[in-house]
PDB file of C-alpha atoms in Angstrom:
ATOM      1  CA  ASP A 503       0.000   0.000   0.000  1.00 66.00           C
ATOM      2  CA  GLN A 504       1.353   3.355  -1.022  1.00 79.00           C
ATOM      3  CA  GLN A 505       1.439   5.786   1.865  1.00 91.00           C
ATOM      4  CA  VAL A 506       2.426   8.697  -0.365  1.00 95.00           C
ATOM      5  CA  LYS A 507       0.954   9.208  -3.812  1.00 95.00           C
ATOM      6  CA  GLN A 508       1.800  11.596  -6.593  1.00 95.00           C
ATOM      7  CA  ASN A 509      -1.010  10.887  -8.990  1.00 91.00           C
ATOM      8  CA  SER A 510       0.392  12.789 -11.953  1.00 95.00           C
ATOM      9  CA  PRO A 511       3.380  10.996 -13.486  1.00 94.00           C
ATOM     10  CA  SER A 512       4.052  14.001 -15.699  1.00 97.00           C
ATOM     11  CA  LEU A 513       3.175  17.670 -16.083  1.00 97.00           C
ATOM     12  CA  SER A 514       3.906  20.124 -18.866  1.00 98.00           C
ATOM     13  CA  VAL A 515       3.854  23.889 -18.218  1.00 98.00           C
ATOM     14  CA  GLN A 516       4.710  26.909 -20.310  1.00 98.00           C
ATOM     15  CA  GLU A 517       7.676  29.005 -19.238  1.00 98.00           C
ATOM     16  CA  GLY A 518       6.623  31.898 -17.014  1.00 97.00           C
ATOM     17  CA  ARG A 519       3.416  30.213 -15.867  1.00 98.00           C
ATOM     18  CA  ILE A 520       2.733  28.564 -12.521  1.00 98.00           C
ATOM     19  CA  SER A 521       3.587  24.874 -11.979  1.00 98.00           C
ATOM     20  CA  ILE A 522       1.518  23.058  -9.364  1.00 98.00           C
ATOM     21  CA  LEU A 523       2.645  19.629  -8.189  1.00 98.00           C
ATOM     22  CA  ASN A 524       0.437  17.586  -5.883  1.00 98.00           C
ATOM     23  CA  CYS A 525       0.969  14.898  -3.287  1.00 97.00           C
ATOM     24  CA  ASP A 526      -1.454  12.927  -1.086  1.00 97.00           C
ATOM     25  CA  TYR A 527      -0.640  10.881   1.975  1.00 96.00           C
ATOM     26  CA  THR A 528      -2.624   8.414   4.019  1.00 95.00           C
ATOM     27  CA  ASN A 529      -1.160   8.465   7.529  1.00 92.00           C
ATOM     28  CA  SER A 530      -2.249  11.371   9.729  1.00 91.00           C
ATOM     29  CA  MET A 531       0.798  10.750  11.947  1.00 91.00           C
ATOM     30  CA  PHE A 532       3.084  12.237   9.288  1.00 92.00           C
ATOM     31  CA  ASP A 533       4.152  15.672  10.480  1.00 91.00           C
ATOM     32  CA  TYR A 534       7.128  16.719   8.350  1.00 93.00           C
ATOM     33  CA  PHE A 535       6.897  17.190   4.596  1.00 95.00           C
ATOM     34  CA  LEU A 536       9.547  17.901   1.987  1.00 95.00           C
ATOM     35  CA  TRP A 537       9.927  18.394  -1.738  1.00 97.00           C
ATOM     36  CA  TYR A 538      12.959  17.259  -3.706  1.00 97.00           C
ATOM     37  CA  LYS A 539      13.973  17.859  -7.311  1.00 97.00           C
ATOM     38  CA  LYS A 540      15.943  15.270  -9.263  1.00 95.00           C
ATOM     39  CA  TYR A 541      17.869  15.575 -12.511  1.00 95.00           C
ATOM     40  CA  PRO A 542      18.917  12.424 -14.416  1.00 91.00           C
ATOM     41  CA  ALA A 543      21.981  10.662 -12.989  1.00 89.00           C
ATOM     42  CA  GLU A 544      22.020  12.956  -9.950  1.00 93.00           C
ATOM     43  CA  GLY A 545      20.758  12.543  -6.432  1.00 94.00           C
ATOM     44  CA  PRO A 546      17.618  14.336  -5.238  1.00 95.00           C
ATOM     45  CA  THR A 547      18.153  17.986  -4.282  1.00 95.00           C
ATOM     46  CA  PHE A 548      16.243  19.370  -1.300  1.00 95.00           C
ATOM     47  CA  LEU A 549      13.923  22.234  -2.249  1.00 97.00           C
ATOM     48  CA  ILE A 550      11.630  23.165   0.598  1.00 97.00           C
ATOM     49  CA  SER A 551       9.992  21.673   3.677  1.00 95.00           C
ATOM     50  CA  ILE A 552       7.067  22.319   5.976  1.00 95.00           C
ATOM     51  CA  SER A 553       6.077  21.009   9.375  1.00 92.00           C
ATOM     52  CA  SER A 554       2.525  20.188  10.373  1.00 93.00           C
ATOM     53  CA  ILE A 555       2.219  23.280  12.554  1.00 94.00           C
ATOM     54  CA  LYS A 556       2.181  25.436   9.421  1.00 95.00           C
ATOM     55  CA  ASP A 557       0.006  25.470   6.325  1.00 96.00           C
ATOM     56  CA  LYS A 558       2.328  27.416   4.031  1.00 98.00           C
ATOM     57  CA  ASN A 559       6.042  27.923   3.564  1.00 97.00           C
ATOM     58  CA  GLU A 560       7.625  30.108   0.911  1.00 98.00           C
ATOM     59  CA  ASP A 561      11.165  30.281  -0.436  1.00 97.00           C
ATOM     60  CA  GLY A 562      11.673  32.465  -3.474  1.00 97.00           C
ATOM     61  CA  ARG A 563       9.768  31.003  -6.412  1.00 98.00           C
ATOM     62  CA  PHE A 564       8.782  27.921  -4.428  1.00 98.00           C
ATOM     63  CA  THR A 565       5.814  27.683  -2.067  1.00 98.00           C
ATOM     64  CA  VAL A 566       4.590  24.554  -0.306  1.00 98.00           C
ATOM     65  CA  PHE A 567       1.015  24.316   0.928  1.00 98.00           C
ATOM     66  CA  LEU A 568      -0.181  21.767   3.465  1.00 97.00           C
ATOM     67  CA  ASN A 569      -3.824  20.804   3.971  1.00 97.00           C
ATOM     68  CA  LYS A 570      -3.812  18.460   6.957  1.00 95.00           C
ATOM     69  CA  SER A 571      -7.517  17.726   6.925  1.00 95.00           C
ATOM     70  CA  ALA A 572      -7.278  16.579   3.309  1.00 96.00           C
ATOM     71  CA  LYS A 573      -3.846  14.954   3.829  1.00 96.00           C
ATOM     72  CA  HIS A 574      -2.632  16.849   0.815  1.00 97.00           C
ATOM     73  CA  LEU A 575       0.368  18.975   0.012  1.00 97.00           C
ATOM     74  CA  SER A 576       1.309  20.883  -3.069  1.00 98.00           C
ATOM     75  CA  LEU A 577       4.320  22.674  -4.468  1.00 98.00           C
ATOM     76  CA  HIS A 578       3.848  25.877  -6.458  1.00 98.00           C
ATOM     77  CA  ILE A 579       6.625  27.168  -8.683  1.00 98.00           C
ATOM     78  CA  VAL A 580       6.118  30.630 -10.083  1.00 97.00           C
ATOM     79  CA  PRO A 581       7.283  31.756 -12.529  1.00 98.00           C
ATOM     80  CA  SER A 582       8.354  28.440 -14.037  1.00 98.00           C
ATOM     81  CA  GLN A 583      11.735  28.396 -15.772  1.00 97.00           C
ATOM     82  CA  PRO A 584      13.303  25.891 -18.208  1.00 96.00           C
ATOM     83  CA  GLY A 585      15.799  24.844 -15.510  1.00 96.00           C
ATOM     84  CA  ASP A 586      12.892  23.648 -13.398  1.00 97.00           C
ATOM     85  CA  SER A 587      12.403  20.707 -15.776  1.00 98.00           C
ATOM     86  CA  ALA A 588      13.120  17.668 -13.584  1.00 97.00           C
ATOM     87  CA  VAL A 589      11.412  14.936 -11.584  1.00 96.00           C
ATOM     88  CA  TYR A 590       9.873  16.206  -8.350  1.00 97.00           C
ATOM     89  CA  PHE A 591       9.403  13.945  -5.343  1.00 96.00           C
ATOM     90  CA  CYS A 592       7.390  14.670  -2.253  1.00 96.00           C
ATOM     91  CA  ALA A 593       8.611  13.006   0.927  1.00 95.00           C
ATOM     92  CA  VAL A 594       7.023  12.687   4.343  1.00 95.00           C
ATOM     93  CA  SER A 595       8.123  11.555   7.772  1.00 90.00           C
ATOM     94  CA  ILE A 596       7.135  11.342  11.372  1.00 85.00           C
ATOM     95  CA  GLN A 597       9.380  13.571  13.480  1.00 74.00           C
ATOM     96  CA  GLY A 598      11.559  11.264  15.477  1.00 69.00           C
ATOM     97  CA  ALA A 599      11.241   8.411  13.012  1.00 72.00           C
ATOM     98  CA  GLN A 600      13.870   9.867  10.660  1.00 82.00           C
ATOM     99  CA  LYS A 601      13.153   7.812   7.568  1.00 90.00           C
ATOM    100  CA  LEU A 602      11.540   9.568   4.642  1.00 93.00           C
ATOM    101  CA  VAL A 603       8.709   7.967   2.693  1.00 94.00           C
ATOM    102  CA  PHE A 604       8.740   9.120  -0.916  1.00 95.00           C
ATOM    103  CA  GLY A 605       6.111   9.453  -3.578  1.00 95.00           C
ATOM    104  CA  GLN A 606       6.705   8.017  -7.037  1.00 93.00           C
ATOM    105  CA  GLY A 607       7.630  11.382  -8.530  1.00 94.00           C
ATOM    106  CA  THR A 608       6.192  13.765 -11.137  1.00 96.00           C
ATOM    107  CA  ARG A 609       8.185  14.645 -14.228  1.00 97.00           C
ATOM    108  CA  LEU A 610       7.836  18.390 -14.849  1.00 98.00           C
ATOM    109  CA  THR A 611       8.629  19.784 -18.280  1.00 98.00           C
ATOM    110  CA  ILE A 612       8.796  23.531 -18.800  1.00 98.00           C
ATOM    111  CA  ASN A 613       8.207  24.502 -22.414  1.00 96.00           C
ATOM    112  CA  PRO A 614       9.767  27.690 -23.804  1.00 91.00           C
TER     113      PRO A 614
ATOM    114  CA  GLY B 846      33.877  18.019   0.247  1.00 52.00           C
ATOM    115  CA  ALA B 847      30.862  20.235  -0.076  1.00 79.00           C
ATOM    116  CA  GLY B 848      28.319  17.498  -0.680  1.00 93.00           C
ATOM    117  CA  VAL B 849      27.636  13.839   0.019  1.00 97.00           C
ATOM    118  CA  SER B 850      30.107  11.707  -1.905  1.00 97.00           C
ATOM    119  CA  GLN B 851      29.378   8.152  -2.999  1.00 98.00           C
ATOM    120  CA  SER B 852      31.639   5.603  -4.629  1.00 97.00           C
ATOM    121  CA  PRO B 853      31.736   3.904  -6.980  1.00 97.00           C
ATOM    122  CA  SER B 854      29.305   5.777  -9.201  1.00 96.00           C
ATOM    123  CA  ASN B 855      28.647   2.597 -11.168  1.00 97.00           C
ATOM    124  CA  LYS B 856      29.195  -1.044 -10.280  1.00 97.00           C
ATOM    125  CA  VAL B 857      28.586  -4.070 -12.472  1.00 97.00           C
ATOM    126  CA  THR B 858      29.051  -7.476 -10.900  1.00 96.00           C
ATOM    127  CA  GLU B 859      28.044 -11.069 -11.325  1.00 96.00           C
ATOM    128  CA  LYS B 860      25.248 -12.679  -9.402  1.00 97.00           C
ATOM    129  CA  GLY B 861      26.534 -14.234  -6.200  1.00 97.00           C
ATOM    130  CA  LYS B 862      29.400 -11.795  -5.654  1.00 97.00           C
ATOM    131  CA  ASP B 863      29.639  -9.449  -2.670  1.00 98.00           C
ATOM    132  CA  VAL B 864      29.684  -5.677  -3.165  1.00 98.00           C
ATOM    133  CA  GLU B 865      30.588  -2.729  -0.958  1.00 98.00           C
ATOM    134  CA  LEU B 866      29.195   0.738  -1.508  1.00 98.00           C
ATOM    135  CA  ARG B 867      30.731   3.735   0.204  1.00 98.00           C
ATOM    136  CA  CYS B 868      29.235   6.993   1.432  1.00 98.00           C
ATOM    137  CA  ASP B 869      31.112  10.046   2.681  1.00 97.00           C
ATOM    138  CA  PRO B 870      28.603  12.428   4.286  1.00 96.00           C
ATOM    139  CA  ILE B 871      28.758  16.201   4.519  1.00 95.00           C
ATOM    140  CA  SER B 872      31.282  17.180   7.155  1.00 93.00           C
ATOM    141  CA  GLY B 873      29.636  17.718  10.526  1.00 91.00           C
ATOM    142  CA  HIS B 874      26.460  15.860   9.657  1.00 93.00           C
ATOM    143  CA  THR B 875      25.616  13.430  12.438  1.00 92.00           C
ATOM    144  CA  ALA B 876      22.781  11.563  10.738  1.00 93.00           C
ATOM    145  CA  LEU B 877      23.289   9.319   7.708  1.00 95.00           C
ATOM    146  CA  TYR B 878      20.729   7.411   5.658  1.00 96.00           C
ATOM    147  CA  TRP B 879      20.737   4.796   2.903  1.00 98.00           C
ATOM    148  CA  TYR B 880      17.942   4.505   0.340  1.00 97.00           C
ATOM    149  CA  ARG B 881      17.588   2.664  -2.922  1.00 96.00           C
ATOM    150  CA  GLN B 882      15.616   3.302  -6.073  1.00 94.00           C
ATOM    151  CA  SER B 883      14.779   0.323  -8.220  1.00 91.00           C
ATOM    152  CA  LEU B 884      13.735   0.769 -11.826  1.00 85.00           C
ATOM    153  CA  GLY B 885      10.340   2.446 -12.008  1.00 79.00           C
ATOM    154  CA  GLN B 886      10.054   2.683  -8.248  1.00 82.00           C
ATOM    155  CA  GLY B 887      10.250   5.491  -5.720  1.00 84.00           C
ATOM    156  CA  LEU B 888      13.027   5.859  -3.200  1.00 93.00           C
ATOM    157  CA  GLU B 889      12.923   3.165  -0.525  1.00 94.00           C
ATOM    158  CA  PHE B 890      14.461   3.623   2.940  1.00 95.00           C
ATOM    159  CA  LEU B 891      17.063   1.078   3.993  1.00 97.00           C
ATOM    160  CA  ILE B 892      18.840   2.181   7.193  1.00 96.00           C
ATOM    161  CA  TYR B 893      19.513   5.232   9.365  1.00 94.00           C
ATOM    162  CA  PHE B 894      22.619   6.010  11.436  1.00 94.00           C
ATOM    163  CA  GLN B 895      22.933   8.487  14.265  1.00 92.00           C
ATOM    164  CA  GLY B 896      26.649   8.694  14.922  1.00 91.00           C
ATOM    165  CA  ASN B 897      27.923   5.134  14.613  1.00 93.00           C
ATOM    166  CA  SER B 898      24.695   3.544  15.825  1.00 93.00           C
ATOM    167  CA  ALA B 899      21.871   2.340  13.613  1.00 92.00           C
ATOM    168  CA  PRO B 900      18.601   2.900  15.502  1.00 90.00           C
ATOM    169  CA  ASP B 901      16.526   1.988  12.464  1.00 92.00           C
ATOM    170  CA  LYS B 902      17.458  -0.888  10.162  1.00 94.00           C
ATOM    171  CA  SER B 903      13.868  -1.663   9.282  1.00 93.00           C
ATOM    172  CA  GLY B 904      14.305  -1.132   5.534  1.00 94.00           C
ATOM    173  CA  LEU B 905      17.092  -3.653   4.940  1.00 96.00           C
ATOM    174  CA  PRO B 906      15.394  -6.206   2.641  1.00 95.00           C
ATOM    175  CA  SER B 907      17.253  -9.309   3.812  1.00 95.00           C
ATOM    176  CA  ASP B 908      20.137 -10.482   5.967  1.00 96.00           C
ATOM    177  CA  ARG B 909      22.363 -10.275   2.901  1.00 98.00           C
ATOM    178  CA  PHE B 910      22.356  -6.511   3.441  1.00 98.00           C
ATOM    179  CA  SER B 911      24.411  -4.866   6.180  1.00 97.00           C
ATOM    180  CA  ALA B 912      25.856  -1.446   6.845  1.00 97.00           C
ATOM    181  CA  GLU B 913      28.274   0.146   9.208  1.00 96.00           C
ATOM    182  CA  ARG B 914      29.482   3.608   9.996  1.00 96.00           C
ATOM    183  CA  THR B 915      32.827   4.396  11.584  1.00 90.00           C
ATOM    184  CA  GLY B 916      34.135   7.525  13.258  1.00 89.00           C
ATOM    185  CA  GLY B 917      30.736   9.123  12.882  1.00 85.00           C
ATOM    186  CA  SER B 918      31.572   9.740   9.243  1.00 92.00           C
ATOM    187  CA  VAL B 919      32.037   7.274   6.373  1.00 96.00           C
ATOM    188  CA  SER B 920      29.497   4.508   5.925  1.00 97.00           C
ATOM    189  CA  THR B 921      29.689   1.281   3.951  1.00 98.00           C
ATOM    190  CA  LEU B 922      26.688  -0.683   2.682  1.00 98.00           C
ATOM    191  CA  THR B 923      27.538  -4.310   1.966  1.00 98.00           C
ATOM    192  CA  ILE B 924      25.445  -6.711  -0.077  1.00 98.00           C
ATOM    193  CA  GLN B 925      26.470 -10.351   0.112  1.00 98.00           C
ATOM    194  CA  ARG B 926      25.680 -12.973  -2.502  1.00 97.00           C
ATOM    195  CA  THR B 927      24.088 -10.426  -4.805  1.00 97.00           C
ATOM    196  CA  GLN B 928      20.900 -11.283  -6.689  1.00 97.00           C
ATOM    197  CA  GLN B 929      19.495  -9.720  -9.828  1.00 95.00           C
ATOM    198  CA  GLU B 930      16.723  -8.025  -7.844  1.00 94.00           C
ATOM    199  CA  ASP B 931      19.432  -6.080  -5.993  1.00 97.00           C
ATOM    200  CA  SER B 932      20.014  -4.039  -9.155  1.00 97.00           C
ATOM    201  CA  ALA B 933      19.125  -0.444  -8.290  1.00 97.00           C
ATOM    202  CA  VAL B 934      20.546   2.981  -7.588  1.00 96.00           C
ATOM    203  CA  TYR B 935      21.722   3.116  -3.987  1.00 98.00           C
ATOM    204  CA  LEU B 936      21.535   6.614  -2.522  1.00 98.00           C
ATOM    205  CA  CYS B 937      23.107   7.950   0.619  1.00 98.00           C
ATOM    206  CA  ALA B 938      21.935  11.071   2.432  1.00 96.00           C
ATOM    207  CA  SER B 939      23.072  12.995   5.476  1.00 95.00           C
ATOM    208  CA  SER B 940      21.625  15.670   7.700  1.00 93.00           C
ATOM    209  CA  PHE B 941      23.153  17.993  10.275  1.00 91.00           C
ATOM    210  CA  ARG B 942      20.855  16.572  12.934  1.00 85.00           C
ATOM    211  CA  PRO B 943      17.881  14.236  12.941  1.00 79.00           C
ATOM    212  CA  ASN B 944      14.684  15.961  11.790  1.00 79.00           C
ATOM    213  CA  GLN B 945      16.625  18.267   9.483  1.00 87.00           C
ATOM    214  CA  PRO B 946      16.394  18.090   5.670  1.00 90.00           C
ATOM    215  CA  GLN B 947      18.385  15.220   4.210  1.00 93.00           C
ATOM    216  CA  HIS B 948      20.942  15.975   1.508  1.00 95.00           C
ATOM    217  CA  PHE B 949      21.650  13.263  -1.037  1.00 96.00           C
ATOM    218  CA  GLY B 950      24.661  12.053  -2.950  1.00 97.00           C
ATOM    219  CA  ASP B 951      24.456  11.123  -6.628  1.00 96.00           C
ATOM    220  CA  GLY B 952      24.161   7.434  -5.851  1.00 97.00           C
ATOM    221  CA  THR B 953      25.787   4.195  -6.927  1.00 98.00           C
ATOM    222  CA  ARG B 954      24.147   2.449  -9.865  1.00 97.00           C
ATOM    223  CA  LEU B 955      24.453  -1.278  -9.154  1.00 97.00           C
ATOM    224  CA  SER B 956      23.869  -3.774 -11.938  1.00 97.00           C
ATOM    225  CA  ILE B 957      23.845  -7.505 -11.232  1.00 96.00           C
ATOM    226  CA  LEU B 958      24.404  -9.688 -14.288  1.00 93.00           C
TER     227      LEU B 958
END
């Protein structure tokens, strides 16, 4: 059973527009949420995180939203740039448990 | 170095052989993690170290897999009697403290013939 789901395997967005990536989780005990970006043949790169005491965290062009009642988080990238083309993974954990549980990833393509 | 370093970057070996994968975490990071990503799959947790101790080994898939960490720094993941299903990218991550964002190396791509 998948505890973390990214239901869109791929997403295509025009340069300059907003990219919205979504992630759903099943376990209400999860309380720490992260987004990673991955280029081919490289390891995942940490982008942004949020703890369950917040519902929004912003860092430059990246904003993560957390809806605890819906067990849903999303990553907004605005404006989207060609360098944002990559696979994006959401990851969740229970504080104190350390291990991250990852979604399957969404491949984002930014079109010029 | 500035980031997490893993070696080798690629490893091809025959079924039944033992392999050792190495991870050099970011200097000063006390927590170290191993994950793997099989073809078409998400990242799967294997083991977590805090210092030289491994409080969570729950992700190791069988007793053919073991890991150690020495001096609170370098870690080695060993797979004995490799099987074809062990083929995957093995990723190491470290964090300054537990509950901090984990930073990943570029992984070791392991192929079992």
